[in-house]
Coordinates of N, CA and C in Angstrom, one line a residue:
M19 N -6.3 19.4 12.6 CA -4.9 19.4 12.2 C -4.4 18.0 11.8
I20 N -3.8 17.9 10.6 CA -3.2 16.6 10.3 C -1.7 16.8 10.3
E21 N -1.0 16.1 11.2 CA 0.4 16.2 11.3 C 1.2 15.2 10.5
T22 N 0.7 14.0 10.4 CA 1.4 12.9 9.7 C 0.5 12.2 8.7
I23 N 1.1 12.0 7.5 CA 0.4 11.2 6.4 C 1.2 9.9 6.3
V24 N 0.4 8.8 6.3 CA 1.0 7.5 6.2 C 0.5 6.8 5.0
F25 N 1.4 6.2 4.2 CA 1.0 5.7 2.9 C 1.1 4.1 2.9
D26 N 0.1 3.5 2.4 CA 0.2 2.1 2.0 C 1.2 2.0 0.9
V27 N 1.6 0.8 0.5 CA 2.7 0.6 -0.5 C 2.1 0.1 -1.8
G28 N 1.6 -1.2 -1.9 CA 1.2 -1.8 -3.1 C -0.1 -1.2 -3.7
E29 N 0.0 -0.7 -4.9 CA -1.0 -0.1 -5.7 C -1.5 1.3 -5.0
T30 N -0.6 1.8 -4.1 CA -0.8 3.2 -3.6 C 0.5 3.9 -4.1
L31 N 1.6 3.5 -3.8 CA 2.9 4.1 -4.2 C 3.5 3.3 -5.4
V32 N 3.4 2.0 -5.3 CA 4.1 1.1 -6.2 C 3.1 0.3 -7.1
R33 N 3.4 0.2 -8.3 CA 2.6 -0.6 -9.3 C 3.0 -2.1 -9.0
D34 N 1.9 -2.9 -9.1 CA 2.2 -4.4 -8.8 C 2.5 -5.2 -10.1
D35 N 2.6 -4.5 -11.2 CA 2.9 -5.2 -12.5 C 4.0 -6.2 -12.4
R36 N 5.2 -5.7 -11.9 CA 6.4 -6.5 -11.9 C 6.2 -7.7 -10.9
H37 N 5.5 -7.4 -9.8 CA 5.3 -8.4 -8.7 C 4.6 -9.6 -9.3
W38 N 3.5 -9.4 -9.9 CA 2.7 -10.5 -10.5 C 3.3 -11.1 -11.7
A39 N 3.9 -10.3 -12.5 CA 4.6 -10.8 -13.7 C 5.7 -11.8 -13.3
S40 N 6.4 -11.5 -12.3 CA 7.5 -12.3 -11.8 C 7.0 -13.7 -11.3
W41 N 5.8 -13.6 -10.6 CA 5.2 -14.9 -10.2 C 4.7 -15.7 -11.3
A42 N 4.2 -15.0 -12.4 CA 3.7 -15.8 -13.5 C 4.9 -16.5 -14.2
D43 N 6.0 -15.8 -14.3 CA 7.2 -16.4 -15.0 C 7.7 -17.5 -14.1
W44 N 7.7 -17.4 -12.8 CA 8.2 -18.4 -11.9 C 7.4 -19.7 -12.0
L45 N 6.0 -19.5 -12.1 CA 5.1 -20.6 -12.2 C 4.9 -21.2 -13.6
G46 N 5.5 -20.5 -14.6 CA 5.4 -21.0 -15.9 C 4.0 -20.8 -16.6
V47 N 3.3 -19.7 -16.3 CA 2.0 -19.5 -16.9 C 2.0 -18.1 -17.5
P48 N 1.1 -17.8 -18.4 CA 1.1 -16.5 -19.0 C 0.8 -15.4 -18.0
R49 N 1.5 -14.2 -18.2 CA 1.3 -13.2 -17.2 C -0.2 -12.7 -17.2
H50 N -0.9 -12.8 -18.3 CA -2.3 -12.4 -18.3 C -3.1 -13.3 -17.4
T51 N -2.7 -14.6 -17.3 CA -3.5 -15.5 -16.5 C -3.4 -15.1 -15.0
V52 N -2.2 -14.7 -14.6 CA -2.1 -14.3 -13.2 C -2.9 -13.0 -13.0
S53 N -2.7 -12.0 -13.9 CA -3.5 -10.8 -13.7 C -5.0 -11.0 -13.6
A54 N -5.5 -11.8 -14.5 CA -6.9 -12.1 -14.5 C -7.3 -12.8 -13.2
L55 N -6.5 -13.7 -12.7 CA -6.9 -14.4 -11.5 C -6.8 -13.5 -10.3
V56 N -5.8 -12.6 -10.3 CA -5.8 -11.6 -9.2 C -7.0 -10.7 -9.2
G57 N -7.5 -10.3 -10.4 CA -8.7 -9.6 -10.5 C -9.9 -10.4 -10.0
A58 N -9.9 -11.7 -10.4 CA -11.1 -12.5 -10.0 C -11.2 -12.7 -8.5
V59 N -10.0 -13.0 -7.8 CA -10.1 -13.2 -6.4 C -10.4 -11.9 -5.7
A60 N -9.9 -10.8 -6.2 CA -10.3 -9.5 -5.6 C -11.8 -9.2 -5.7
A61 N -12.4 -9.6 -6.8 CA -13.8 -9.4 -7.0 C -14.6 -10.3 -6.0
Q62 N -14.0 -11.4 -5.6 CA -14.7 -12.3 -4.7 C -14.4 -11.9 -3.2
G63 N -13.6 -10.8 -3.0 CA -13.3 -10.4 -1.7 C -12.2 -11.2 -1.0
R64 N -11.4 -11.9 -1.8 CA -10.4 -12.8 -1.3 C -9.0 -12.1 -1.4
D65 N -8.0 -12.7 -0.7 CA -6.7 -12.2 -0.7 C -6.1 -12.4 -2.1
N66 N -5.3 -11.4 -2.5 CA -4.6 -11.5 -3.9 C -3.8 -12.8 -4.0
A67 N -3.1 -13.2 -2.9 CA -2.3 -14.4 -3.0 C -3.0 -15.6 -3.3
D68 N -4.4 -15.6 -3.2 CA -5.2 -16.8 -3.5 C -5.0 -17.1 -5.0
A69 N -4.7 -16.1 -5.8 CA -4.5 -16.4 -7.2 C -3.4 -17.4 -7.4
L70 N -2.3 -17.4 -6.6 CA -1.2 -18.3 -6.7 C -1.7 -19.7 -6.4
H71 N -2.6 -19.8 -5.4 CA -3.1 -21.1 -5.0 C -4.0 -21.8 -6.0
L72 N -4.6 -20.9 -6.8 CA -5.5 -21.4 -7.9 C -4.6 -22.0 -9.0
I73 N -3.5 -21.4 -9.2 CA -2.5 -21.9 -10.3 C -1.8 -23.1 -9.8
K74 N -1.4 -23.1 -8.6 CA -0.6 -24.2 -8.0 C -1.2 -24.6 -6.6
P75 N -2.2 -25.4 -6.6 CA -2.8 -25.8 -5.3 C -1.8 -26.3 -4.4
G76 N -1.9 -25.9 -3.1 CA -1.0 -26.4 -2.1 C 0.4 -25.7 -2.0
I77 N 0.6 -24.7 -2.9 CA 1.8 -23.9 -2.9 C 2.1 -23.3 -1.5
D78 N 3.3 -23.4 -1.1 CA 3.8 -22.6 0.1 C 4.4 -21.4 -0.4
V79 N 3.7 -20.3 -0.3 CA 4.1 -19.0 -0.9 C 5.4 -18.5 -0.3
G80 N 5.6 -18.7 1.0 CA 6.8 -18.3 1.6 C 8.0 -19.1 1.2
E81 N 7.8 -20.4 1.0 CA 8.9 -21.2 0.6 C 9.2 -20.9 -0.9
A82 N 8.2 -20.7 -1.7 CA 8.4 -20.3 -3.1 C 9.2 -19.0 -3.2
Y83 N 8.8 -18.0 -2.3 CA 9.5 -16.7 -2.3 C 11.0 -16.9 -2.1
R84 N 11.3 -17.7 -1.1 CA 12.7 -18.0 -0.7 C 13.4 -18.7 -1.9
A85 N 12.7 -19.6 -2.5 CA 13.4 -20.3 -3.7 C 13.7 -19.3 -4.8
R86 N 12.8 -18.4 -5.0 CA 13.0 -17.4 -6.1 C 14.2 -16.5 -5.7
E87 N 14.4 -16.2 -4.5 CA 15.5 -15.4 -4.0 C 16.8 -16.1 -4.3
V88 N 16.8 -17.4 -3.9 CA 18.0 -18.2 -4.0 C 18.4 -18.3 -5.5
A89 N 17.4 -18.4 -6.4 CA 17.6 -18.6 -7.8 C 17.9 -17.3 -8.5
G90 N 18.0 -16.2 -7.8 CA 18.3 -14.9 -8.4 C 17.1 -14.3 -9.1
R91 N 15.9 -14.8 -8.8 CA 14.7 -14.3 -9.5 C 13.7 -13.7 -8.4
G92 N 14.3 -13.1 -7.4 CA 13.5 -12.6 -6.3 C 13.0 -11.2 -6.5
E93 N 12.6 -10.7 -5.4 CA 11.9 -9.4 -5.3 C 12.8 -8.3 -5.8
H94 N 12.2 -7.4 -6.6 CA 12.9 -6.3 -7.2 C 12.0 -5.0 -7.2
L95 N 12.6 -3.9 -7.1 CA 11.9 -2.6 -7.1 C 12.8 -1.5 -7.5
D96 N 12.4 -0.7 -8.4 CA 13.2 0.5 -8.8 C 12.2 1.6 -9.2
E97 N 12.8 2.7 -9.7 CA 12.0 3.9 -9.9 C 10.9 3.7 -10.9
S98 N 11.0 2.8 -11.8 CA 10.0 2.5 -12.8 C 8.7 1.9 -12.2
D99 N 8.9 1.3 -11.0 CA 7.7 0.7 -10.3 C 6.9 1.7 -9.5
L100 N 7.4 2.9 -9.4 CA 6.6 4.0 -8.7 C 5.6 4.6 -9.6
Y101 N 4.4 4.9 -9.1 CA 3.4 5.7 -9.8 C 4.0 7.1 -10.0
P102 N 3.7 7.8 -11.1 CA 4.3 9.1 -11.4 C 4.0 10.2 -10.4
D103 N 2.9 10.1 -9.7 CA 2.5 11.1 -8.7 C 3.2 11.0 -7.3
V104 N 4.0 9.9 -7.1 CA 4.5 9.6 -5.8 C 5.5 10.7 -5.3
R105 N 6.5 10.9 -6.1 CA 7.5 11.9 -5.6 C 6.9 13.3 -5.5
P106 N 6.1 13.8 -6.5 CA 5.6 15.1 -6.3 C 4.7 15.2 -5.0
A107 N 3.9 14.2 -4.8 CA 2.9 14.2 -3.7 C 3.7 14.2 -2.3
L108 N 4.7 13.3 -2.2 CA 5.4 13.2 -0.9 C 6.2 14.5 -0.7
A109 N 6.8 15.0 -1.8 CA 7.6 16.2 -1.6 C 6.7 17.4 -1.2
G110 N 5.5 17.5 -1.8 CA 4.6 18.6 -1.5 C 4.1 18.5 -0.1
L111 N 3.9 17.3 0.4 CA 3.5 17.2 1.8 C 4.6 17.6 2.8
H112 N 5.8 17.2 2.4 CA 7.0 17.6 3.2 C 7.1 19.1 3.3
Q113 N 6.9 19.7 2.2 CA 7.0 21.2 2.1 C 6.0 21.9 3.0
L114 N 4.9 21.2 3.2 CA 3.9 21.8 4.1 C 4.3 21.6 5.6
G115 N 5.4 20.8 5.8 CA 5.8 20.6 7.2 C 5.2 19.3 7.8
A116 N 4.5 18.5 7.0 CA 3.9 17.3 7.5 C 5.0 16.2 7.6
R117 N 4.8 15.3 8.5 CA 5.6 14.1 8.6 C 5.0 13.1 7.6
V118 N 5.9 12.4 6.9 CA 5.5 11.5 5.9 C 6.1 10.1 6.2
I119 N 5.2 9.1 6.3 CA 5.6 7.7 6.6 C 5.0 6.8 5.6
I120 N 5.8 5.8 5.2 CA 5.4 4.7 4.3 C 5.3 3.4 5.2
A121 N 4.2 2.8 5.2 CA 4.0 1.6 6.1 C 2.9 0.7 5.5
G122 N 3.3 -0.4 5.0 CA 2.4 -1.4 4.4 C 2.7 -2.8 4.6
N123 N 1.9 -3.7 4.1 CA 2.1 -5.1 4.2 C 3.1 -5.5 3.1
Q124 N 4.4 -5.5 3.5 CA 5.5 -5.8 2.6 C 6.6 -6.6 3.3
T125 N 7.5 -7.2 2.5 CA 8.6 -8.0 3.1 C 9.6 -7.0 3.6
A126 N 10.6 -7.6 4.4 CA 11.7 -6.8 4.9 C 12.5 -6.3 3.7
K127 N 12.7 -7.2 2.7 CA 13.5 -6.8 1.5 C 12.8 -5.6 0.8
A128 N 11.5 -5.6 0.7 CA 10.8 -4.5 0.0 C 11.1 -3.2 0.8
G129 N 11.1 -3.3 2.1 CA 11.5 -2.1 2.9 C 12.9 -1.6 2.5
E130 N 13.8 -2.5 2.4 CA 15.2 -2.1 2.0 C 15.2 -1.5 0.6
L131 N 14.4 -2.1 -0.3 CA 14.4 -1.6 -1.7 C 13.7 -0.2 -1.7
L132 N 12.7 0.0 -1.0 CA 12.0 1.3 -0.9 C 12.9 2.4 -0.3
R133 N 13.6 2.0 0.7 CA 14.6 3.0 1.3 C 15.7 3.4 0.3
S134 N 16.1 2.4 -0.5 CA 17.1 2.7 -1.5 C 16.7 3.7 -2.5
L135 N 15.4 3.9 -2.7 CA 14.9 4.9 -3.7 C 15.0 6.3 -3.1
D136 N 15.3 6.5 -1.9 CA 15.5 7.8 -1.3 C 14.3 8.7 -1.5
L137 N 13.1 8.1 -1.2 CA 11.9 8.9 -1.3 C 11.8 10.0 -0.2
P138 N 11.1 11.1 -0.5 CA 10.9 12.1 0.5 C 10.0 11.7 1.6
A139 N 10.5 10.8 2.4 CA 9.7 10.2 3.6 C 10.5 10.2 4.8
D140 N 9.9 10.4 6.0 CA 10.6 10.4 7.2 C 10.9 8.9 7.7
L141 N 10.1 8.0 7.3 CA 10.2 6.6 7.7 C 9.6 5.7 6.7
V142 N 10.3 4.6 6.5 CA 9.7 3.5 5.6 C 9.8 2.2 6.5
A143 N 8.6 1.6 6.7 CA 8.5 0.4 7.5 C 7.6 -0.6 6.9
T144 N 7.8 -1.9 7.1 CA 6.9 -2.9 6.5 C 6.4 -3.8 7.6
S145 N 5.4 -4.5 7.3 CA 4.8 -5.5 8.2 C 5.7 -6.6 8.6
D146 N 6.6 -7.0 7.7 CA 7.6 -8.0 8.0 C 8.6 -7.5 9.0
E147 N 9.0 -6.2 8.9 CA 9.9 -5.6 9.9 C 9.3 -5.4 11.2
W148 N 8.0 -5.1 11.2 CA 7.3 -4.8 12.5 C 6.8 -6.1 13.2
G149 N 6.6 -7.2 12.4 CA 6.1 -8.4 12.9 C 4.6 -8.4 13.1
V150 N 3.9 -7.4 12.5 CA 2.5 -7.4 12.6 C 2.0 -6.9 11.2
A151 N 0.8 -7.3 10.8 CA 0.3 -6.9 9.4 C -1.1 -6.4 9.5
K152 N -1.4 -5.6 8.5 CA -2.7 -5.1 8.3 C -3.6 -6.3 8.0
P153 N -4.9 -6.3 8.4 CA -5.6 -5.2 9.0 C -5.6 -5.2 10.6
S154 N -4.6 -5.8 11.2 CA -4.6 -6.0 12.6 C -4.5 -4.6 13.3
A155 N -5.2 -4.6 14.5 CA -5.1 -3.4 15.3 C -3.6 -3.1 15.8
E156 N -2.9 -4.2 15.9 CA -1.5 -4.0 16.3 C -0.6 -3.3 15.3
F157 N -0.9 -3.5 14.0 CA -0.2 -2.8 12.9 C -0.5 -1.3 13.0
F158 N -1.7 -0.9 13.2 CA -2.1 0.5 13.3 C -1.6 1.1 14.6
G159 N -1.5 0.3 15.6 CA -0.8 0.8 16.8 C 0.6 1.2 16.6
R160 N 1.3 0.4 15.8 CA 2.7 0.7 15.4 C 2.7 2.0 14.5
V161 N 1.7 2.1 13.7 CA 1.6 3.4 12.9 C 1.5 4.6 13.8
V162 N 0.6 4.5 14.8 CA 0.5 5.6 15.7 C 1.8 5.9 16.5
E163 N 2.4 4.8 16.9 CA 3.7 4.9 17.6 C 4.7 5.6 16.8
A164 N 4.8 5.2 15.5 CA 5.8 5.8 14.6 C 5.5 7.3 14.3
A165 N 4.2 7.6 14.2 CA 3.8 9.0 13.9 C 4.1 9.9 15.1
D166 N 4.1 9.3 16.3 CA 4.3 10.1 17.5 C 3.4 11.3 17.7
T167 N 2.1 11.0 17.4 CA 1.1 12.0 17.6 C -0.2 11.3 17.8
A168 N -1.3 12.1 18.1 CA -2.6 11.5 18.4 C -3.1 10.9 17.1
P169 N -3.9 9.8 17.3 CA -4.4 9.1 16.1 C -5.2 10.0 15.1
D170 N -6.0 10.9 15.7 CA -6.8 11.8 14.9 C -6.0 12.9 14.1
R171 N -4.7 12.9 14.3 CA -3.8 13.8 13.6 C -3.0 13.1 12.5
I172 N -3.5 11.8 12.3 CA -2.8 11.0 11.3 C -3.8 10.6 10.2
L173 N -3.3 10.8 9.0 CA -4.1 10.4 7.8 C -3.4 9.2 7.1
Y174 N -4.2 8.1 7.0 CA -3.7 6.9 6.4 C -4.3 6.8 5.0
V175 N -3.4 6.6 4.0 CA -3.8 6.6 2.6 C -3.6 5.2 2.0
G176 N -4.7 4.7 1.3 CA -4.5 3.4 0.7 C -5.7 3.1 -0.2
D177 N -5.5 2.0 -0.9 CA -6.5 1.6 -2.0 C -7.5 0.5 -1.5
H178 N -7.1 -0.2 -0.4 CA -7.9 -1.4 0.0 C -8.8 -1.1 1.2
P179 N -10.1 -1.2 1.1 CA -11.0 -0.8 2.2 C -10.7 -1.7 3.4
M180 N -10.6 -3.0 3.2 CA -10.5 -3.9 4.4 C -9.1 -3.9 5.0
H181 N -8.1 -3.5 4.3 CA -6.7 -3.5 4.8 C -6.3 -2.1 5.2
D182 N -6.9 -1.1 4.6 CA -6.5 0.3 4.8 C -7.5 1.2 5.5
L183 N -8.6 1.4 4.8 CA -9.6 2.3 5.2 C -10.3 2.0 6.5
F184 N -10.9 0.8 6.5 CA -11.7 0.5 7.7 C -10.9 0.3 9.0
P185 N -9.8 -0.5 8.9 CA -9.0 -0.7 10.1 C -8.3 0.6 10.6
A186 N -7.9 1.5 9.7 CA -7.3 2.8 10.1 C -8.3 3.6 10.9
Q187 N -9.6 3.6 10.4 CA -10.6 4.3 11.1 C -10.9 3.7 12.4
R188 N -10.9 2.4 12.5 CA -11.2 1.7 13.8 C -10.1 2.1 14.8
A189 N -8.9 2.4 14.3 CA -7.8 2.8 15.2 C -7.8 4.3 15.5
G190 N -8.8 5.0 15.0 CA -9.0 6.4 15.3 C -8.3 7.3 14.4
L191 N -7.7 6.8 13.3 CA -7.0 7.6 12.3 C -8.0 8.2 11.3
R192 N -7.6 9.2 10.6 CA -8.4 9.7 9.4 C -7.9 8.8 8.3
A193 N -8.8 8.7 7.2 CA -8.4 7.8 6.1 C -8.9 8.4 4.8
A194 N -8.0 8.2 3.8 CA -8.3 8.5 2.4 C -8.3 7.3 1.6
H195 N -9.3 7.1 0.8 CA -9.4 5.9 -0.1 C -8.9 6.4 -1.5
L196 N -7.9 5.6 -2.0 CA -7.4 6.0 -3.3 C -8.0 5.1 -4.4
R197 N -8.5 5.7 -5.4 CA -9.1 5.0 -6.6 C -7.9 4.6 -7.5
R198 N -7.3 3.4 -7.2 CA -6.1 3.0 -7.9 C -6.0 1.5 -7.7
G199 N -5.5 0.7 -8.7 CA -5.3 -0.7 -8.6 C -6.7 -1.4 -8.5
P200 N -6.6 -2.8 -8.6 CA -7.9 -3.6 -8.6 C -8.8 -3.2 -7.5
W201 N -8.3 -3.2 -6.3 CA -9.2 -3.0 -5.1 C -9.7 -1.5 -5.1
G202 N -8.9 -0.6 -5.5 CA -9.3 0.8 -5.5 C -10.4 1.1 -6.5
Y203 N -10.2 0.6 -7.7 CA -11.3 0.8 -8.7 C -12.5 0.0 -8.4
L204 N -12.4 -1.2 -7.9 CA -13.5 -2.1 -7.7 C -14.4 -1.6 -6.6
T205 N -13.8 -0.9 -5.6 CA -14.6 -0.5 -4.4 C -14.9 1.0 -4.4
A206 N -14.4 1.7 -5.4 CA -14.5 3.2 -5.3 C -15.9 3.8 -5.0
D207 N -16.9 3.1 -5.6 CA -18.3 3.6 -5.4 C -19.1 2.8 -4.4
D208 N -18.4 1.9 -3.7 CA -19.1 1.0 -2.8 C -19.7 1.9 -1.7
P209 N -21.0 1.8 -1.4 CA -21.6 2.7 -0.4 C -20.9 2.7 1.0
D210 N -20.4 1.6 1.4 CA -19.7 1.6 2.7 C -18.4 2.4 2.6
V211 N -17.7 2.3 1.5 CA -16.5 3.1 1.3 C -16.8 4.5 1.2
V212 N -17.8 4.9 0.4 CA -18.2 6.3 0.3 C -18.5 6.9 1.6
A213 N -19.3 6.1 2.5 CA -19.7 6.6 3.8 C -18.5 6.7 4.8
A214 N -17.6 5.8 4.6 CA -16.5 5.7 5.6 C -15.3 6.6 5.4
A215 N -15.0 6.8 4.1 CA -13.8 7.6 3.8 C -13.9 9.0 4.1
D216 N -12.9 9.6 4.8 CA -12.8 11.0 5.1 C -12.6 11.7 3.8
W217 N -11.8 11.1 2.9 CA -11.6 11.7 1.5 C -11.5 10.6 0.5
R218 N -11.9 10.8 -0.7 CA -11.8 9.8 -1.8 C -11.0 10.6 -2.9
I219 N -9.9 10.0 -3.3 CA -9.0 10.7 -4.2 C -8.7 9.8 -5.4
D220 N -8.3 10.4 -6.5 CA -7.9 9.7 -7.7 C -6.4 9.8 -8.0
T221 N -5.8 10.7 -7.3 CA -4.3 10.8 -7.4 C -3.7 11.3 -6.1
L222 N -2.5 11.0 -5.8 CA -1.9 11.4 -4.6 C -1.7 12.9 -4.5
T223 N -1.5 13.5 -5.6 CA -1.3 15.0 -5.5 C -2.5 15.7 -5.0
Q224 N -3.6 15.1 -5.0 CA -4.8 15.7 -4.5 C -4.7 15.9 -3.0
L225 N -3.8 15.2 -2.3 CA -3.6 15.3 -0.9 C -3.0 16.6 -0.5
T226 N -2.2 17.2 -1.3 CA -1.5 18.4 -0.9 C -2.4 19.6 -0.5
P227 N -3.4 19.9 -1.4 CA -4.3 21.0 -1.0 C -5.2 20.6 0.2
I228 N -5.6 19.3 0.3 CA -6.4 18.8 1.4 C -5.6 19.0 2.7
V229 N -4.4 18.6 2.8 CA -3.6 18.7 4.0 C -3.2 20.2 4.3
A230 N -3.0 20.9 3.2 CA -2.7 22.3 3.4 C -3.8 23.1 4.1
K231 N -5.0 22.8 3.7 CA -6.2 23.4 4.3 C -6.3 23.0 5.8
L232 N -6.1 21.7 6.0 CA -6.3 21.1 7.4 C -5.2 21.6 8.3
R233 N -4.1 22.1 7.8 CA -3.0 22.6 8.6 C -3.0 24.1 8.9
Q234 N -4.0 24.7 8.3 CA -4.1 26.2 8.5 C -4.7 26.4 9.9
P235 N -4.2 27.5 10.6 CA -4.7 27.8 11.9 C -6.2 28.1 11.9
A236 N -6.9 27.6 12.9 CA -8.4 27.8 13.0 C -8.7 29.3 13.1

């Protein structure tokens, strides 16, 4: 029985186009340059933010983030940033009686912006708000606490094996790997991902029949 479905945010629910484009504009480089570098560091197994360090060595990303906010060029999120399957998928899971949680490595402001979209979710939380981030065991401990059920009754959905799939499973959760975004496409057929994922999906709406079947009485 799956009682709670928990969603990652970046490249699971939200497109990262605007995020990286805004960094390119702030740093004064072509948007394609940032996109290409994000892909390059992903292929090397590095953190996406390393792309910013390649453009501006020594950059303090946190300080630059705050400077952007002060300049009125900070974080923004609206309906156009959501993937088109997000609302149908979350609504469908709610209709099944499942608890829906959104929890990813995001800023506190991103949490506020997501909540302002009034998504069909029971809870929206971010790593910044919790004070712990993926892939730490502490983050997934907070996920289990928020879900208020046994770990094996929780399904975590995300695109990133190292941040989503593997640590969720180490915490005792079920996990679905989403083939979306640079990390999702890059690792979709990786043998370790194929072996580890409880489910591999191409769209969030595929979750509805999976969860419906799992929620049927034995």
